[in-house]
Amino acid sequence: MRLNGIPLTAMTALATLTVIVVVLPTACSFLLRPYSSSSFTKMRTATSLSSCVAQEARSLNLFSTTPLVHSIPLSKLCHPHPVYLKLDLLQQSGSFKDRGMAHLCATVRKVHGANHKQKHGDDGDVPRMKVISSSGGNAGLAVTTVARNTPGMDVSVVVPETTKPMVVDKLRSLGADVTVHGANWNSADALARQWVEDAKSEDGGGAVYVSPYDNPLLWTGHSTVVDEIITQLLESSASPNNLKIGAMLASVGGGGLLCGVFEGIERNYYGGNDSRANVVRGTKVVACETEGAESFAASFNASSGKKELSMVRLDDITSVATSLGALEVTPAVIQRAHRHQERGEGGTGEDVLSYVCTDAEAVDACVKFAAEHRMLVEPACGASLAPLYSERLRSKLLEELQGEENGAIVVEVCGGSGVNLDLLAGWKAQFIGHAPR
């Protein structure tokens, strides 16, 4: 089946809708294509591409353009590389996940309406639709936040037993139907998928499954962070022709954010705008995790140098960073990581670095970030700050960036709602005595 002439392989979130008819603007039709580098080499207008991505979600104000700030304390630590912080913790739900959820929900809403119109014409109102998600907290908060601002959409969320009570309470306060089930996210996800299957036989067209990370619509939504970073750097630079991102750091749970980072880099790299392409030419992407939740590192290292992927599934999540708690990453993130590396082999310098910090290093980064920048983040986000705050990891990163003295370091401060002053104090008491300086 094809949608407006476009293969539906990227439309996994819509599997429960029996008829799918939607017309998107011609310039935006690539959003539903299977992702490949060749598809982007055919598109030569980066400005129109960047502004078109997640256009429907932007028009509905379902996610925010967040600040990119220059960090003086971290720039001193990482001299001569300036450090910039992309503050996605300021999204309405508290994390970057608003981006992907906004694009997904806006898309399924449009499809749902078109489906109803084809069946019933213009007679009657479009019935409400339901999205069902599984989440360790942040994805559930994002889809609930987005859904409550999307006309005609209800949401159910299944969370594992490890989810903090404050997050469960917040989900319910936002209007989600919340069920706590299973020892980890995978168990919660299995129940959410079963509910979607059960809903297929119900009146109203069933429900739509929303993965916390494994859906191309999510990845495209997340890719908007790269578009914004490039635009903000170019607008603030006195020498845009010399502007380079040496390294871009992002935390990895199931791989959705990292898929978006790779997609955004590649779209701008091949978009035909030399200024934007130059910013990301040679960028090293740093995938950041904690010990006990390093599912990306396991599969990335196992697949290194091989033509076929070797996916590794962790036995359990033992890290304090429970938001990174996917036992296995999506295979797409390993594929995209390899493609990014292969482009660098041509001499431009792109690479992918897998950095795994300890829980102590992640918590130490959270504490120092709060002290220096007056903002709270979860240890899952602290994992992406640890390569700068931890002397052990920082020395590795700066060595990788030798010869690229002008290359900026950009950290996606992904946020997370599972943190408050009491929790941070508790983590500090538990781990800070072991945190390296």
GROMACS .gro file of C-alpha atoms in nm:
model
  437
    1MET     CA    1   0.000   0.000   0.000
    2ARG     CA    2   0.115   0.353  -0.073
    3LEU     CA    3   0.010   0.686   0.073
    4ASN     CA    4  -0.001   0.974  -0.174
    5GLY     CA    5   0.251   0.779  -0.380
    6ILE     CA    6   0.470   0.715  -0.076
    7PRO     CA    7   0.550   0.368   0.067
    8LEU     CA    8   0.390   0.307   0.404
    9THR     CA    9   0.689   0.132   0.564
   10ALA     CA   10   0.745   0.436   0.786
   11MET     CA   11   0.386   0.437   0.910
   12THR     CA   12   0.408   0.169   1.176
   13ALA     CA   13   0.217   0.379   1.425
   14LEU     CA   14  -0.091   0.365   1.206
   15ALA     CA   15  -0.124  -0.011   1.178
   16THR     CA   16  -0.457  -0.019   1.357
   17LEU     CA   17  -0.631   0.222   1.122
   18THR     CA   18  -0.812   0.027   0.851
   19VAL     CA   19  -0.816   0.296   0.582
   20ILE     CA   20  -0.541   0.554   0.549
   21VAL     CA   21  -0.592   0.852   0.322
   22VAL     CA   22  -0.415   1.181   0.379
   23VAL     CA   23  -0.283   1.451   0.151
   24LEU     CA   24   0.030   1.632   0.261
   25PRO     CA   25   0.191   1.931   0.092
   26THR     CA   26   0.413   1.816  -0.192
   27ALA     CA   27   0.721   1.977  -0.037
   28CYS     CA   28   0.662   1.780   0.283
   29SER     CA   29   0.592   1.442   0.131
   30PHE     CA   30   0.940   1.312   0.208
   31LEU     CA   31   0.849   1.300   0.578
   32LEU     CA   32   0.681   0.964   0.533
   33ARG     CA   33   0.946   0.806   0.312
   34PRO     CA   34   1.169   0.528   0.439
   35TYR     CA   35   1.482   0.706   0.561
   36SER     CA   36   1.787   0.674   0.338
   37SER     CA   37   2.081   0.889   0.242
   38SER     CA   38   1.993   0.858  -0.126
   39SER     CA   39   1.652   1.015  -0.067
   40PHE     CA   40   1.818   1.322   0.079
   41THR     CA   41   2.077   1.361  -0.196
   42LYS     CA   42   1.785   1.424  -0.431
   43MET     CA   43   1.657   1.715  -0.224
   44ARG     CA   44   1.857   2.032  -0.262
   45THR     CA   45   1.689   2.307  -0.063
   46ALA     CA   46   1.790   2.280   0.303
   47THR     CA   47   1.599   2.585   0.417
   48SER     CA   48   1.267   2.454   0.289
   49LEU     CA   49   1.343   2.106   0.421
   50SER     CA   50   1.417   2.227   0.773
   51SER     CA   51   1.112   2.451   0.790
   52CYS     CA   52   0.891   2.174   0.651
   53VAL     CA   53   0.983   1.907   0.906
   54ALA     CA   54   0.704   1.854   1.161
   55GLN     CA   55   0.520   2.151   1.009
   56GLU     CA   56   0.178   2.032   1.125
   57ALA     CA   57   0.299   1.989   1.484
   58ARG     CA   58   0.462   2.332   1.481
   59SER     CA   59   0.144   2.492   1.349
   60LEU     CA   60  -0.046   2.342   1.642
   61ASN     CA   61   0.223   2.458   1.889
   62LEU     CA   62   0.268   2.103   2.013
   63PHE     CA   63   0.640   2.152   2.084
   64SER     CA   64   0.874   2.444   2.143
   65THR     CA   65   1.185   2.589   1.986
   66THR     CA   66   1.419   2.574   2.286
   67PRO     CA   67   1.717   2.798   2.367
   68LEU     CA   68   2.075   2.715   2.270
   69VAL     CA   69   2.303   2.874   2.529
   70HIS     CA   70   2.678   2.914   2.549
   71SER     CA   71   2.806   2.757   2.872
   72ILE     CA   72   3.097   2.954   3.014
   73PRO     CA   73   3.181   2.700   3.291
   74LEU     CA   74   3.187   2.404   3.054
   75SER     CA   75   3.371   2.600   2.784
   76LYS     CA   76   3.647   2.665   3.037
   77LEU     CA   77   3.665   2.293   3.115
   78CYS     CA   78   3.677   2.202   2.746
   79HIS     CA   79   3.903   2.483   2.619
   80PRO     CA   80   3.959   2.560   2.333
   81HIS     CA   81   3.618   2.421   2.235
   82PRO     CA   82   3.313   2.637   2.305
   83VAL     CA   83   3.032   2.439   2.465
   84TYR     CA   84   2.666   2.499   2.383
   85LEU     CA   85   2.367   2.354   2.567
   86LYS     CA   86   2.044   2.280   2.381
   87LEU     CA   87   1.789   2.318   2.658
   88ASP     CA   88   1.521   2.066   2.566
   89LEU     CA   89   1.444   2.024   2.934
   90LEU     CA   90   1.234   2.338   2.876
   91GLN     CA   91   0.984   2.154   2.656
   92GLN     CA   92   0.639   2.159   2.813
   93SER     CA   93   0.656   1.800   2.941
   94GLY     CA   94   1.012   1.847   3.066
   95SER     CA   95   1.200   1.651   2.798
   96PHE     CA   96   1.295   1.637   2.431
   97LYS     CA   97   1.028   1.373   2.372
   98ASP     CA   98   0.769   1.642   2.299
   99ARG     CA   99   0.930   1.679   1.955
  100GLY     CA  100   0.872   1.326   1.835
  101MET     CA  101   0.538   1.282   2.006
  102ALA     CA  102   0.413   1.609   1.857
  103HIS     CA  103   0.499   1.502   1.503
  104LEU     CA  104   0.352   1.154   1.553
  105CYS     CA  105   0.029   1.272   1.714
  106ALA     CA  106  -0.023   1.548   1.458
  107THR     CA  107   0.026   1.295   1.178
  108VAL     CA  108  -0.207   1.026   1.314
  109ARG     CA  109  -0.467   1.292   1.389
  110LYS     CA  110  -0.461   1.404   1.026
  111VAL     CA  111  -0.483   1.044   0.905
  112HIS     CA  112  -0.769   0.967   1.146
  113GLY     CA  113  -0.967   1.263   1.014
  114ALA     CA  114  -0.901   1.170   0.651
  115ASN     CA  115  -0.998   0.810   0.722
  116HIS     CA  116  -1.329   0.921   0.872
  117LYS     CA  117  -1.397   1.159   0.584
  118GLN     CA  118  -1.344   0.887   0.326
  119LYS     CA  119  -1.588   0.656   0.504
  120HIS     CA  120  -1.855   0.909   0.598
  121GLY     CA  121  -1.796   1.216   0.383
  122ASP     CA  122  -1.861   1.544   0.562
  123ASP     CA  123  -2.142   1.395   0.772
  124GLY     CA  124  -2.095   1.421   1.146
  125ASP     CA  125  -1.801   1.507   1.366
  126VAL     CA  126  -1.479   1.309   1.357
  127PRO     CA  127  -1.490   1.068   1.656
  128ARG     CA  128  -1.227   1.093   1.926
  129MET     CA  129  -0.922   0.873   1.883
  130LYS     CA  130  -0.702   0.702   2.140
  131VAL     CA  131  -0.326   0.658   2.153
  132ILE     CA  132  -0.178   0.392   2.381
  133SER     CA  133   0.183   0.421   2.493
  134SER     CA  134   0.428   0.247   2.722
  135SER     CA  135   0.683   0.453   2.907
  136GLY     CA  136   0.928   0.470   3.193
  137GLY     CA  137   0.787   0.817   3.249
  138ASN     CA  138   0.914   1.082   3.008
  139ALA     CA  139   0.758   0.943   2.689
  140GLY     CA  140   0.428   0.901   2.870
  141LEU     CA  141   0.444   1.259   2.996
  142ALA     CA  142   0.526   1.381   2.646
  143VAL     CA  143   0.246   1.194   2.468
  144THR     CA  144   0.000   1.297   2.740
  145THR     CA  145   0.108   1.662   2.720
  146VAL     CA  146   0.083   1.659   2.341
  147ALA     CA  147  -0.244   1.463   2.329
  148ARG     CA  148  -0.422   1.697   2.570
  149ASN     CA  149  -0.336   1.983   2.330
  150THR     CA  150  -0.441   1.784   2.022
  151PRO     CA  151  -0.815   1.811   1.946
  152GLY     CA  152  -1.010   1.487   1.978
  153MET     CA  153  -0.732   1.271   2.124
  154ASP     CA  154  -0.731   1.055   2.440
  155VAL     CA  155  -0.431   0.871   2.584
  156SER     CA  156  -0.360   0.562   2.793
  157VAL     CA  157  -0.012   0.497   2.934
  158VAL     CA  158   0.133   0.176   3.076
  159VAL     CA  159   0.437   0.231   3.298
  160PRO     CA  160   0.665  -0.023   3.470
  161GLU     CA  161   0.681  -0.066   3.846
  162THR     CA  162   1.015   0.122   3.854
  163THR     CA  163   0.841   0.447   3.757
  164LYS     CA  164   0.861   0.711   4.029
  165PRO     CA  165   0.529   0.787   4.205
  166MET     CA  166   0.570   1.158   4.128
  167VAL     CA  167   0.570   1.076   3.755
  168VAL     CA  168   0.262   0.852   3.783
  169ASP     CA  169   0.080   1.127   3.974
  170LYS     CA  170   0.176   1.385   3.714
  171LEU     CA  171   0.056   1.163   3.428
  172ARG     CA  172  -0.281   1.124   3.594
  173SER     CA  173  -0.305   1.496   3.669
  174LEU     CA  174  -0.255   1.564   3.297
  175GLY     CA  175  -0.549   1.340   3.211
  176ALA     CA  176  -0.384   1.012   3.112
  177ASP     CA  177  -0.537   0.676   3.198
  178VAL     CA  178  -0.236   0.520   3.375
  179THR     CA  179  -0.167   0.152   3.447
  180VAL     CA  180   0.140   0.033   3.639
  181HIS     CA  181   0.253  -0.308   3.513
  182GLY     CA  182   0.570  -0.517   3.499
  183ALA     CA  183   0.922  -0.509   3.637
  184ASN     CA  184   1.066  -0.317   3.341
  185TRP     CA  185   0.964  -0.120   3.034
  186ASN     CA  186   0.953  -0.427   2.810
  187SER     CA  187   0.680  -0.584   3.025
  188ALA     CA  188   0.480  -0.261   3.024
  189ASP     CA  189   0.523  -0.231   2.648
  190ALA     CA  190   0.392  -0.585   2.590
  191LEU     CA  191   0.069  -0.496   2.772
  192ALA     CA  192   0.029  -0.171   2.577
  193ARG     CA  193   0.065  -0.359   2.248
  194GLN     CA  194  -0.189  -0.618   2.361
  195TRP     CA  195  -0.441  -0.344   2.439
  196VAL     CA  196  -0.398  -0.207   2.087
  197GLU     CA  197  -0.464  -0.553   1.943
  198ASP     CA  198  -0.770  -0.592   2.162
  199ALA     CA  199  -0.900  -0.251   2.051
  200LYS     CA  200  -0.903  -0.352   1.685
  201SER     CA  201  -1.236  -0.529   1.734
  202GLU     CA  202  -1.398  -0.235   1.912
  203ASP     CA  203  -1.616   0.029   1.750
  204GLY     CA  204  -1.451   0.357   1.649
  205GLY     CA  205  -1.154   0.217   1.456
  206GLY     CA  206  -0.942   0.090   1.744
  207ALA     CA  207  -0.639   0.261   1.894
  208VAL     CA  208  -0.292   0.364   1.780
  209TYR     CA  209   0.017   0.222   1.947
  210VAL     CA  210   0.281   0.482   2.033
  211SER     CA  211   0.629   0.350   2.106
  212PRO     CA  212   0.848   0.562   2.335
  213TYR     CA  213   1.129   0.550   2.079
  214ASP     CA  214   1.085   0.299   1.794
  215ASN     CA  215   0.890   0.478   1.522
  216PRO     CA  216   1.017   0.676   1.220
  217LEU     CA  217   0.765   0.953   1.289
  218LEU     CA  218   0.921   1.002   1.633
  219TRP     CA  219   1.269   1.014   1.485
  220THR     CA  220   1.170   1.277   1.231
  221GLY     CA  221   1.016   1.486   1.509
  222HIS     CA  222   1.333   1.453   1.716
  223SER     CA  223   1.543   1.554   1.415
  224THR     CA  224   1.409   1.908   1.445
  225VAL     CA  225   1.655   1.962   1.729
  226VAL     CA  226   1.943   1.953   1.478
  227ASP     CA  227   1.768   2.201   1.247
  228GLU     CA  228   1.727   2.441   1.540
  229ILE     CA  229   2.084   2.400   1.662
  230ILE     CA  230   2.228   2.479   1.319
  231THR     CA  231   2.002   2.780   1.271
  232GLN     CA  232   2.078   2.916   1.618
  233LEU     CA  233   2.453   2.873   1.578
  234LEU     CA  234   2.454   3.043   1.238
  235GLU     CA  235   2.243   3.332   1.365
  236SER     CA  236   2.472   3.393   1.664
  237SER     CA  237   2.809   3.345   1.494
  238ALA     CA  238   3.025   3.636   1.383
  239SER     CA  239   3.205   3.398   1.142
  240PRO     CA  240   2.942   3.154   1.012
  241ASN     CA  241   3.171   3.028   0.735
  242ASN     CA  242   3.413   2.892   0.997
  243LEU     CA  243   3.145   2.746   1.223
  244LYS     CA  244   3.173   2.374   1.295
  245ILE     CA  245   3.014   2.134   1.540
  246GLY     CA  246   3.303   1.915   1.650
  247ALA     CA  247   3.091   1.689   1.870
  248MET     CA  248   2.723   1.650   1.945
  249LEU     CA  249   2.639   1.463   2.268
  250ALA     CA  250   2.308   1.286   2.331
  251SER     CA  251   2.183   1.030   2.581
  252VAL     CA  252   2.062   0.696   2.448
  253GLY     CA  253   1.780   0.485   2.589
  254GLY     CA  254   1.604   0.299   2.311
  255GLY     CA  255   1.771   0.507   2.041
  256GLY     CA  256   1.489   0.737   1.930
  257LEU     CA  257   1.668   1.063   2.006
  258LEU     CA  258   1.990   0.940   1.847
  259CYS     CA  259   1.800   0.831   1.534
  260GLY     CA  260   1.667   1.185   1.514
  261VAL     CA  261   2.013   1.334   1.557
  262PHE     CA  262   2.151   1.126   1.270
  263GLU     CA  263   1.848   1.211   1.054
  264GLY     CA  264   1.883   1.583   1.120
  265ILE     CA  265   2.255   1.583   1.048
  266GLU     CA  266   2.210   1.391   0.724
  267ARG     CA  267   1.921   1.607   0.606
  268ASN     CA  268   2.126   1.923   0.651
  269TYR     CA  269   2.443   1.761   0.515
  270TYR     CA  270   2.276   1.671   0.187
  271GLY     CA  271   2.024   1.955   0.174
  272GLY     CA  272   2.209   2.174  -0.073
  273ASN     CA  273   2.272   2.469   0.159
  274ASP     CA  274   2.650   2.492   0.194
  275SER     CA  275   2.641   2.700   0.512
  276ARG     CA  276   2.423   2.446   0.694
  277ALA     CA  277   2.610   2.147   0.554
  278ASN     CA  278   2.943   2.293   0.664
  279VAL     CA  279   2.828   2.317   1.026
  280VAL     CA  280   2.779   1.940   1.052
  281ARG     CA  281   3.055   1.826   0.817
  282GLY     CA  282   3.296   1.623   1.031
  283THR     CA  283   3.070   1.615   1.339
  284LYS     CA  284   3.135   1.333   1.583
  285VAL     CA  285   2.817   1.205   1.746
  286VAL     CA  286   2.869   1.091   2.105
  287ALA     CA  287   2.620   0.832   2.229
  288CYS     CA  288   2.603   0.860   2.608
  289GLU     CA  289   2.482   0.591   2.849
  290THR     CA  290   2.530   0.467   3.204
  291GLU     CA  291   2.668   0.135   3.316
  292GLY     CA  292   2.377  -0.102   3.365
  293ALA     CA  293   2.175   0.057   3.083
  294GLU     CA  294   2.429   0.051   2.799
  295SER     CA  295   2.214  -0.122   2.537
  296PHE     CA  296   2.345   0.095   2.251
  297ALA     CA  297   2.710   0.030   2.341
  298ALA     CA  298   2.646  -0.344   2.354
  299SER     CA  299   2.495  -0.364   2.005
  300PHE     CA  300   2.721  -0.096   1.854
  301ASN     CA  301   3.036  -0.271   1.969
  302ALA     CA  302   2.906  -0.616   1.872
  303SER     CA  303   2.824  -0.488   1.521
  304SER     CA  304   3.149  -0.299   1.467
  305GLY     CA  305   3.323  -0.400   1.146
  306LYS     CA  306   3.043  -0.635   1.041
  307LYS     CA  307   2.812  -0.614   0.742
  308GLU     CA  308   2.525  -0.766   0.939
  309LEU     CA  309   2.394  -0.618   1.263
  310SER     CA  310   2.457  -0.807   1.586
  311MET     CA  311   2.188  -0.684   1.822
  312VAL     CA  312   2.246  -0.743   2.193
  313ARG     CA  313   1.970  -0.752   2.452
  314LEU     CA  314   2.061  -0.673   2.812
  315ASP     CA  315   1.944  -0.910   3.083
  316ASP     CA  316   1.830  -0.631   3.313
  317ILE     CA  317   1.856  -0.259   3.384
  318THR     CA  318   2.068  -0.198   3.692
  319SER     CA  319   2.143   0.174   3.654
  320VAL     CA  320   1.996   0.460   3.853
  321ALA     CA  321   1.914   0.613   3.512
  322THR     CA  322   1.590   0.421   3.474
  323SER     CA  323   1.476   0.648   3.189
  324LEU     CA  324   1.747   0.482   2.978
  325GLY     CA  325   1.588   0.147   3.061
  326ALA     CA  326   1.540  -0.023   2.724
  327LEU     CA  327   1.693  -0.369   2.720
  328GLU     CA  328   1.765  -0.336   2.347
  329VAL     CA  329   1.794  -0.037   2.114
  330THR     CA  330   1.612  -0.015   1.784
  331PRO     CA  331   1.826  -0.167   1.506
  332ALA     CA  332   1.775   0.154   1.304
  333VAL     CA  333   2.004   0.349   1.538
  334ILE     CA  334   2.292   0.106   1.478
  335GLN     CA  335   2.233   0.127   1.103
  336ARG     CA  336   2.234   0.506   1.111
  337ALA     CA  337   2.543   0.513   1.329
  338HIS     CA  338   2.728   0.296   1.078
  339ARG     CA  339   2.618   0.517   0.789
  340HIS     CA  340   2.744   0.827   0.973
  341GLN     CA  341   3.079   0.655   1.028
  342GLU     CA  342   3.100   0.545   0.664
  343ARG     CA  343   3.060   0.904   0.547
  344GLY     CA  344   3.352   1.002   0.768
  345GLU     CA  345   3.570   0.737   0.612
  346GLY     CA  346   3.570   0.951   0.299
  347GLY     CA  347   3.796   1.197   0.478
  348THR     CA  348   3.544   1.440   0.622
  349GLY     CA  349   3.591   1.311   0.977
  350GLU     CA  350   3.241   1.206   1.088
  351ASP     CA  351   3.245   0.941   1.358
  352VAL     CA  352   3.033   0.788   1.632
  353LEU     CA  353   3.171   0.756   1.983
  354SER     CA  354   3.008   0.538   2.247
  355TYR     CA  355   3.072   0.670   2.600
  356VAL     CA  356   2.949   0.479   2.904
  357CYS     CA  357   2.971   0.656   3.239
  358THR     CA  358   2.913   0.524   3.588
  359ASP     CA  359   2.603   0.613   3.787
  360ALA     CA  360   2.831   0.820   4.008
  361GLU     CA  361   2.959   1.019   3.711
  362ALA     CA  362   2.605   1.079   3.584
  363VAL     CA  363   2.483   1.198   3.925
  364ASP     CA  364   2.795   1.411   3.972
  365ALA     CA  365   2.720   1.578   3.638
  366CYS     CA  366   2.360   1.646   3.748
  367VAL     CA  367   2.478   1.804   4.072
  368LYS     CA  368   2.739   2.024   3.902
  369PHE     CA  369   2.499   2.122   3.626
  370ALA     CA  370   2.243   2.230   3.888
  371ALA     CA  371   2.505   2.432   4.074
  372GLU     CA  372   2.645   2.604   3.765
  373HIS     CA  373   2.334   2.642   3.549
  374ARG     CA  374   2.053   2.637   3.808
  375MET     CA  375   1.854   2.362   3.636
  376LEU     CA  376   1.762   2.007   3.741
  377VAL     CA  377   1.798   1.703   3.516
  378GLU     CA  378   1.770   1.326   3.564
  379PRO     CA  379   2.076   1.097   3.571
  380ALA     CA  380   1.963   0.980   3.224
  381CYS     CA  381   2.037   1.332   3.103
  382GLY     CA  382   2.343   1.352   3.328
  383ALA     CA  383   2.491   1.078   3.111
  384SER     CA  384   2.526   1.330   2.825
  385LEU     CA  385   2.683   1.589   3.056
  386ALA     CA  386   2.924   1.342   3.218
  387PRO     CA  387   3.168   1.339   2.922
  388LEU     CA  388   3.230   1.707   2.999
  389TYR     CA  389   3.222   1.706   3.378
  390SER     CA  390   3.410   1.378   3.430
  391GLU     CA  391   3.785   1.423   3.389
  392ARG     CA  392   3.815   1.060   3.277
  393LEU     CA  393   3.569   1.101   2.990
  394ARG     CA  394   3.653   1.463   2.910
  395SER     CA  395   4.017   1.378   2.841
  396LYS     CA  396   3.900   1.110   2.595
  397LEU     CA  397   3.667   1.348   2.416
  398LEU     CA  398   3.921   1.629   2.389
  399GLU     CA  399   4.174   1.384   2.250
  400GLU     CA  400   3.922   1.284   1.983
  401LEU     CA  401   3.879   1.651   1.892
  402GLN     CA  402   4.249   1.728   1.855
  403GLY     CA  403   4.313   1.915   1.533
  404GLU     CA  404   3.962   2.063   1.541
  405GLU     CA  405   4.027   2.351   1.780
  406ASN     CA  406   3.741   2.557   1.639
  407GLY     CA  407   3.489   2.275   1.669
  408ALA     CA  408   3.205   2.348   1.908
  409ILE     CA  409   3.071   2.090   2.149
  410VAL     CA  410   2.691   2.076   2.163
  411VAL     CA  411   2.505   1.887   2.435
  412GLU     CA  412   2.142   1.793   2.389
  413VAL     CA  413   2.017   1.857   2.744
  414CYS     CA  414   1.727   1.618   2.703
  415GLY     CA  415   1.580   1.683   3.050
  416GLY     CA  416   1.347   1.442   3.224
  417SER     CA  417   1.068   1.490   3.475
  418GLY     CA  418   1.176   1.226   3.726
  419VAL     CA  419   1.381   1.466   3.936
  420ASN     CA  420   1.332   1.714   4.217
  421LEU     CA  421   1.552   1.859   4.491
  422ASP     CA  422   1.489   1.569   4.728
  423LEU     CA  423   1.571   1.306   4.467
  424LEU     CA  424   1.887   1.487   4.361
  425ALA     CA  425   1.995   1.513   4.725
  426GLY     CA  426   1.932   1.141   4.769
  427TRP     CA  427   2.136   1.050   4.461
  428LYS     CA  428   2.412   1.281   4.578
  429ALA     CA  429   2.421   1.110   4.919
  430GLN     CA  430   2.424   0.767   4.756
  431PHE     CA  431   2.680   0.825   4.482
  432ILE     CA  432   2.876   1.147   4.522
  433GLY     CA  433   3.136   0.995   4.752
  434HIS     CA  434   3.237   0.773   4.462
  435ALA     CA  435   3.209   1.038   4.190
  436PRO     CA  436   3.545   1.113   4.026
  437ARG     CA  437   3.669   1.469   4.022
   0.00000   0.00000   0.00000
